[in-house]
mmCIF file of C-alpha atoms and ligand atoms in Angstrom:
data_model
loop_
_atom_site.group_PDB
_atom_site.id
_atom_site.type_symbol
_atom_site.label_atom_id
_atom_site.label_comp_id
_atom_site.label_asym_id
_atom_site.label_seq_id
_atom_site.Cartn_x
_atom_site.Cartn_y
_atom_site.Cartn_z
ATOM 1 C CA MET A 1 -4.301 23.878 20.386
ATOM 2 C CA LYS A 2 -6.886 23.154 17.588
ATOM 3 C CA PHE A 3 -5.682 22.185 14.433
ATOM 4 C CA PHE A 4 -6.904 23.465 11.212
ATOM 5 C CA ILE A 5 -5.595 22.094 7.784
ATOM 6 C CA ASP A 6 -4.317 24.607 5.418
ATOM 7 C CA THR A 7 -5.857 23.721 1.535
ATOM 8 C CA ALA A 8 -8.529 23.417 -0.654
ATOM 9 C CA ASN A 9 -7.767 19.654 -2.122
ATOM 10 C CA LEU A 10 -10.105 17.336 -0.827
ATOM 11 C CA ALA A 11 -7.568 14.457 -0.483
ATOM 12 C CA GLN A 12 -5.775 16.220 1.922
ATOM 13 C CA ILE A 13 -9.024 17.571 3.648
ATOM 14 C CA ARG A 14 -10.300 13.627 3.975
ATOM 15 C CA GLU A 15 -7.021 12.201 5.117
ATOM 16 C CA ALA A 16 -6.100 14.788 7.603
ATOM 17 C CA ASN A 17 -9.880 14.261 8.966
ATOM 18 C CA ASP A 18 -9.355 10.793 8.931
ATOM 19 C CA LEU A 19 -6.541 10.997 11.541
ATOM 20 C CA GLY A 20 -9.249 12.301 13.961
ATOM 21 C CA ILE A 21 -7.463 15.440 15.212
ATOM 22 C CA LEU A 22 -8.836 17.799 12.469
ATOM 23 C CA ASP A 23 -10.562 20.628 14.070
ATOM 24 C CA GLY A 24 -11.162 23.368 10.721
ATOM 25 C CA VAL A 25 -9.715 24.013 7.713
ATOM 26 C CA THR A 26 -8.397 27.565 6.166
ATOM 27 C CA THR A 27 -8.637 28.007 2.531
ATOM 28 C CA ASN A 28 -7.458 31.450 0.669
ATOM 29 C CA PRO A 29 -7.642 32.116 -3.247
ATOM 30 C CA SER A 30 -4.618 30.787 -4.261
ATOM 31 C CA LEU A 31 -5.348 27.940 -2.687
ATOM 32 C CA MET A 32 -8.782 27.304 -4.421
ATOM 33 C CA ALA A 33 -7.483 28.477 -7.553
ATOM 34 C CA LYS A 34 -4.722 25.490 -7.428
ATOM 35 C CA GLU A 35 -7.435 23.268 -7.014
ATOM 36 C CA GLY A 36 -8.485 24.627 -10.305
ATOM 37 C CA VAL A 37 -12.115 25.548 -8.277
ATOM 38 C CA LYS A 38 -13.012 28.261 -11.093
ATOM 39 C CA GLY A 39 -17.049 30.324 -11.293
ATOM 40 C CA ASN A 40 -19.350 31.211 -8.806
ATOM 41 C CA ASP A 41 -20.956 27.595 -8.340
ATOM 42 C CA ALA A 42 -18.006 25.821 -8.743
ATOM 43 C CA ILE A 43 -16.872 27.625 -5.521
ATOM 44 C CA MET A 44 -20.170 27.962 -3.554
ATOM 45 C CA ASN A 45 -19.973 23.863 -4.330
ATOM 46 C CA HIS A 46 -16.126 23.286 -3.118
ATOM 47 C CA TYR A 47 -16.690 25.000 0.106
ATOM 48 C CA LYS A 48 -20.435 22.751 0.253
ATOM 49 C CA THR A 49 -18.261 19.699 -0.380
ATOM 50 C CA ILE A 50 -15.704 20.732 2.602
ATOM 51 C CA CYS A 51 -18.168 21.423 5.100
ATOM 52 C CA GLU A 52 -19.763 17.870 4.487
ATOM 53 C CA ILE A 53 -15.961 16.334 4.917
ATOM 54 C CA VAL A 54 -15.280 18.530 8.098
ATOM 55 C CA ASP A 55 -17.291 19.561 11.182
ATOM 56 C CA GLY A 56 -15.665 22.342 12.295
ATOM 57 C CA ASP A 57 -14.915 25.956 11.298
ATOM 58 C CA ILE A 58 -14.005 26.515 7.475
ATOM 59 C CA SER A 59 -12.949 29.362 6.154
ATOM 60 C CA ALA A 60 -13.724 30.943 3.262
ATOM 61 C CA GLU A 61 -12.465 33.929 1.850
ATOM 62 C CA VAL A 62 -14.117 37.223 0.315
ATOM 63 C CA PHE A 63 -12.704 39.035 -2.717
ATOM 64 C CA SER A 64 -14.090 42.352 -2.167
ATOM 65 C CA THR A 65 -11.997 45.129 -0.911
ATOM 66 C CA ASP A 66 -14.618 48.062 -0.474
ATOM 67 C CA PHE A 67 -17.586 47.385 2.803
ATOM 68 C CA ASP A 68 -20.197 46.591 0.456
ATOM 69 C CA GLY A 69 -18.835 43.749 -1.282
ATOM 70 C CA ILE A 70 -17.516 42.351 1.287
ATOM 71 C CA VAL A 71 -20.698 42.171 3.727
ATOM 72 C CA ALA A 72 -22.511 41.372 0.149
ATOM 73 C CA GLU A 73 -19.738 38.581 -0.177
ATOM 74 C CA GLY A 74 -19.569 37.572 3.350
ATOM 75 C CA LYS A 75 -23.515 36.956 3.739
ATOM 76 C CA LYS A 76 -23.591 34.372 0.320
ATOM 77 C CA LEU A 77 -20.598 32.595 1.955
ATOM 78 C CA HIS A 78 -22.260 32.498 5.160
ATOM 79 C CA ALA A 79 -25.383 31.306 3.868
ATOM 80 C CA ILE A 80 -23.619 28.000 2.332
ATOM 81 C CA HIS A 81 -23.264 26.521 5.725
ATOM 82 C CA LYS A 82 -23.554 27.073 9.497
ATOM 83 C CA ASN A 83 -19.828 26.547 10.142
ATOM 84 C CA ILE A 84 -18.424 28.445 7.028
ATOM 85 C CA VAL A 85 -16.419 31.735 9.116
ATOM 86 C CA VAL A 86 -15.500 34.680 6.573
ATOM 87 C CA LYS A 87 -12.118 35.183 5.975
ATOM 88 C CA VAL A 88 -11.594 38.839 5.699
ATOM 89 C CA PRO A 89 -8.460 40.947 4.466
ATOM 90 C CA MET A 90 -7.112 42.957 7.440
ATOM 91 C CA ILE A 91 -7.691 46.589 5.413
ATOM 92 C CA LYS A 92 -9.733 49.477 6.543
ATOM 93 C CA ASP A 93 -12.890 48.131 5.008
ATOM 94 C CA GLY A 94 -11.975 44.774 6.352
ATOM 95 C CA VAL A 95 -11.820 46.241 9.359
ATOM 96 C CA LYS A 96 -15.128 48.042 9.239
ATOM 97 C CA ALA A 97 -16.993 44.524 7.468
ATOM 98 C CA ILE A 98 -15.721 42.349 11.099
ATOM 99 C CA LYS A 99 -17.702 44.774 13.131
ATOM 100 C CA TRP A 100 -20.383 44.623 11.047
ATOM 101 C CA PHE A 101 -20.338 40.564 10.722
ATOM 102 C CA THR A 102 -19.575 40.108 14.242
ATOM 103 C CA ASP A 103 -22.810 42.374 15.211
ATOM 104 C CA ASN A 104 -25.208 40.512 13.142
ATOM 105 C CA GLY A 105 -23.523 37.054 14.575
ATOM 106 C CA ILE A 106 -21.354 36.331 11.998
ATOM 107 C CA LYS A 107 -17.674 35.153 12.494
ATOM 108 C CA THR A 108 -14.905 36.086 10.818
ATOM 109 C CA ASN A 109 -10.762 35.213 10.294
ATOM 110 C CA CYS A 110 -8.933 38.469 9.733
ATOM 111 C CA THR A 111 -5.886 37.708 7.117
ATOM 112 C CA LEU A 112 -3.126 38.965 6.109
ATOM 113 C CA VAL A 113 -2.199 40.113 9.474
ATOM 114 C CA PHE A 114 2.009 40.759 10.224
ATOM 115 C CA SER A 115 2.140 42.968 12.898
ATOM 116 C CA ALA A 116 0.345 43.339 16.540
ATOM 117 C CA GLY A 117 -1.155 46.470 15.938
ATOM 118 C CA GLN A 118 -3.172 44.475 13.283
ATOM 119 C CA ALA A 119 -4.167 42.270 15.837
ATOM 120 C CA ILE A 120 -5.255 44.428 18.570
ATOM 121 C CA LEU A 121 -7.742 46.225 15.584
ATOM 122 C CA ALA A 122 -8.912 42.328 14.473
ATOM 123 C CA ALA A 123 -9.758 41.990 18.016
ATOM 124 C CA LYS A 124 -11.503 45.273 18.822
ATOM 125 C CA ALA A 125 -13.569 44.646 15.234
ATOM 126 C CA GLY A 126 -14.699 41.177 17.395
ATOM 127 C CA ALA A 127 -12.859 38.546 14.867
ATOM 128 C CA ALA A 128 -12.901 34.985 16.087
ATOM 129 C CA TYR A 129 -9.821 34.303 14.392
ATOM 130 C CA VAL A 130 -6.865 36.206 13.575
ATOM 131 C CA SER A 131 -4.354 35.383 11.593
ATOM 132 C CA PRO A 132 -0.749 36.156 11.189
ATOM 133 C CA PHE A 133 1.356 34.574 8.542
ATOM 134 C CA ILE A 134 4.227 33.049 10.507
ATOM 135 C CA GLY A 135 6.076 31.622 7.497
ATOM 136 C CA ARG A 136 5.904 34.641 5.117
ATOM 137 C CA ILE A 137 7.037 36.792 8.063
ATOM 138 C CA ASP A 138 10.194 34.469 8.392
ATOM 139 C CA ASP A 139 10.970 34.583 4.621
ATOM 140 C CA SER A 140 11.027 38.520 5.015
ATOM 141 C CA GLY A 141 13.737 37.859 7.870
ATOM 142 C CA TRP A 142 11.645 38.610 10.984
ATOM 143 C CA ASP A 143 10.404 36.109 13.418
ATOM 144 C CA GLY A 144 6.913 35.293 12.779
ATOM 145 C CA VAL A 145 6.924 33.125 16.157
ATOM 146 C CA GLU A 146 7.797 36.071 18.502
ATOM 147 C CA LEU A 147 4.529 37.903 16.739
ATOM 148 C CA ILE A 148 2.491 34.770 18.290
ATOM 149 C CA ALA A 149 3.922 35.674 21.491
ATOM 150 C CA GLN A 150 3.351 38.722 21.513
ATOM 151 C CA ILE A 151 -0.324 38.428 19.968
ATOM 152 C CA ALA A 152 -0.780 36.227 22.577
ATOM 153 C CA ASN A 153 0.504 38.441 25.205
ATOM 154 C CA ILE A 154 -1.673 41.623 24.355
ATOM 155 C CA TYR A 155 -4.652 39.609 23.765
ATOM 156 C CA SER A 156 -4.355 37.901 27.803
ATOM 157 C CA ILE A 157 -3.552 41.260 29.129
ATOM 158 C CA GLN A 158 -6.414 43.380 27.418
ATOM 159 C CA GLY A 159 -8.614 40.249 27.725
ATOM 160 C CA PHE A 160 -9.348 39.792 24.311
ATOM 161 C CA LYS A 161 -11.175 36.550 22.882
ATOM 162 C CA THR A 162 -10.475 36.767 19.497
ATOM 163 C CA GLU A 163 -8.448 33.164 18.754
ATOM 164 C CA ILE A 164 -4.743 33.474 17.216
ATOM 165 C CA LEU A 165 -4.750 31.076 13.947
ATOM 166 C CA ALA A 166 -0.900 30.676 13.106
ATOM 167 C CA ALA A 167 -1.256 30.886 9.250
ATOM 168 C CA SER A 168 1.666 29.966 6.540
ATOM 169 C CA ILE A 169 2.845 27.387 8.524
ATOM 170 C CA ARG A 170 5.958 25.841 6.766
ATOM 171 C CA SER A 171 6.965 23.431 9.233
ATOM 172 C CA ALA A 172 6.333 20.893 11.772
ATOM 173 C CA LEU A 173 8.649 22.575 14.172
ATOM 174 C CA HIS A 174 6.509 25.769 13.237
ATOM 175 C CA ILE A 175 3.215 23.793 14.597
ATOM 176 C CA ILE A 176 5.737 23.076 17.755
ATOM 177 C CA LYS A 177 6.494 26.733 18.197
ATOM 178 C CA CYS A 178 3.120 27.993 17.657
ATOM 179 C CA ALA A 179 1.961 26.001 20.261
ATOM 180 C CA GLU A 180 4.949 27.282 22.668
ATOM 181 C CA ALA A 181 3.791 30.517 21.678
ATOM 182 C CA GLY A 182 0.250 30.554 22.730
ATOM 183 C CA ALA A 183 -1.460 29.753 19.110
ATOM 184 C CA ASP A 184 -5.137 28.589 19.936
ATOM 185 C CA VAL A 185 -5.030 27.261 16.628
ATOM 186 C CA CYS A 186 -2.467 25.983 13.974
ATOM 187 C CA THR A 187 -3.739 25.622 10.201
ATOM 188 C CA CYS A 188 -1.094 23.545 8.188
ATOM 189 C CA PRO A 189 -0.530 22.038 4.973
ATOM 190 C CA LEU A 190 -0.734 18.056 5.375
ATOM 191 C CA ASP A 191 2.891 17.281 5.400
ATOM 192 C CA SER A 192 3.698 19.733 8.242
ATOM 193 C CA ILE A 193 1.090 17.484 10.140
ATOM 194 C CA LEU A 194 2.055 14.438 9.324
ATOM 195 C CA GLY A 195 6.087 15.811 10.257
ATOM 196 C CA LEU A 196 4.474 15.915 13.125
ATOM 197 C CA LEU A 197 4.591 11.888 13.454
ATOM 198 C CA LYS A 198 8.422 11.557 12.655
ATOM 199 C CA HIS A 199 10.837 10.577 14.743
ATOM 200 C CA PRO A 200 13.698 7.848 13.700
ATOM 201 C CA LEU A 201 14.247 6.403 17.332
ATOM 202 C CA THR A 202 10.479 5.605 17.035
ATOM 203 C CA ASP A 203 10.882 3.740 13.502
ATOM 204 C CA ILE A 204 14.030 1.988 14.973
ATOM 205 C CA GLY A 205 12.131 0.936 18.174
ATOM 206 C CA LEU A 206 9.392 -0.628 15.997
ATOM 207 C CA ALA A 207 11.247 -2.369 13.820
ATOM 208 C CA LYS A 208 12.509 -4.184 17.008
ATOM 209 C CA PHE A 209 9.355 -4.996 19.042
ATOM 210 C CA LEU A 210 7.912 -6.698 15.543
ATOM 211 C CA GLU A 211 11.074 -8.513 15.023
ATOM 212 C CA ASP A 212 11.122 -8.873 18.791
ATOM 213 C CA ALA A 213 7.464 -10.296 18.907
ATOM 214 C CA LYS A 214 8.090 -12.724 16.508
ATOM 215 C CA LYS A 215 10.130 -14.702 19.004
ATOM 216 C CA MET A 216 7.177 -14.805 21.532
HETATM 217 C C1 LIG B 1 -4.615 30.750 5.808
HETATM 218 O O1 LIG B 1 -5.392 31.543 6.622
HETATM 219 C C2 LIG B 1 -3.548 31.533 4.737
HETATM 220 O O2 LIG B 1 -4.028 32.323 3.729
HETATM 221 C C3 LIG B 1 -2.193 30.720 4.369
HETATM 222 O O3 LIG B 1 -1.776 29.991 5.518
HETATM 223 C C4 LIG B 1 -0.845 31.716 3.837
HETATM 224 O O4 LIG B 1 0.043 30.112 3.681
HETATM 225 P P1 LIG B 1 0.867 30.994 2.966
HETATM 226 O O5 LIG B 1 2.134 32.055 3.100
HETATM 227 O O6 LIG B 1 2.030 29.498 2.569
HETATM 228 O O7 LIG B 1 0.496 30.931 1.349
#
């Protein structure tokens, strides 16, 4: 399973990249706004900087919701760097645009996916990634991980090549459960990735080894 970091914060991207286990980055308009990135030039420069830090797929989201606008924006984003993946919402014109990008050799990440039906449409249009929002599904009383398993099963039966990118991850447990359910990628906040490191027995064991090392 690949690890992406789900943030536009450059310090966190650098920290995750330095761990040596990072395969890519996902951003969205809320994450970009949180970092105070404002205006077209600043947005383009921010994506360029992320591409310079991480050698992997970097999802950059379009704001347009009509076919022509999505395609125009996607072309500009794709021109920033070869690793930019155009992130397109799961709407009618979005599906149409994903097909256009696929036919023109531009990778896409279909975002805001909350059902198996939407995941089938994204795969049919040729999206490189489909992003089911696990945490937001859990928030609404459904089981996000179950959706990952359902999509993995459908894609395997049908031979779809689209990679399942588990998004809206809220914890280390989410990452483990998504790995079990067949996610190809997990895009996670830094805290959830670092949460995988933690076990009290590791800390207790290390303290004892270090204490005994002094007697050696
Ligand atoms: C990533 O591609 C998504 O935009 C992101 O994971 C959404 O996460 P949230 O539900 O925590 O906002």
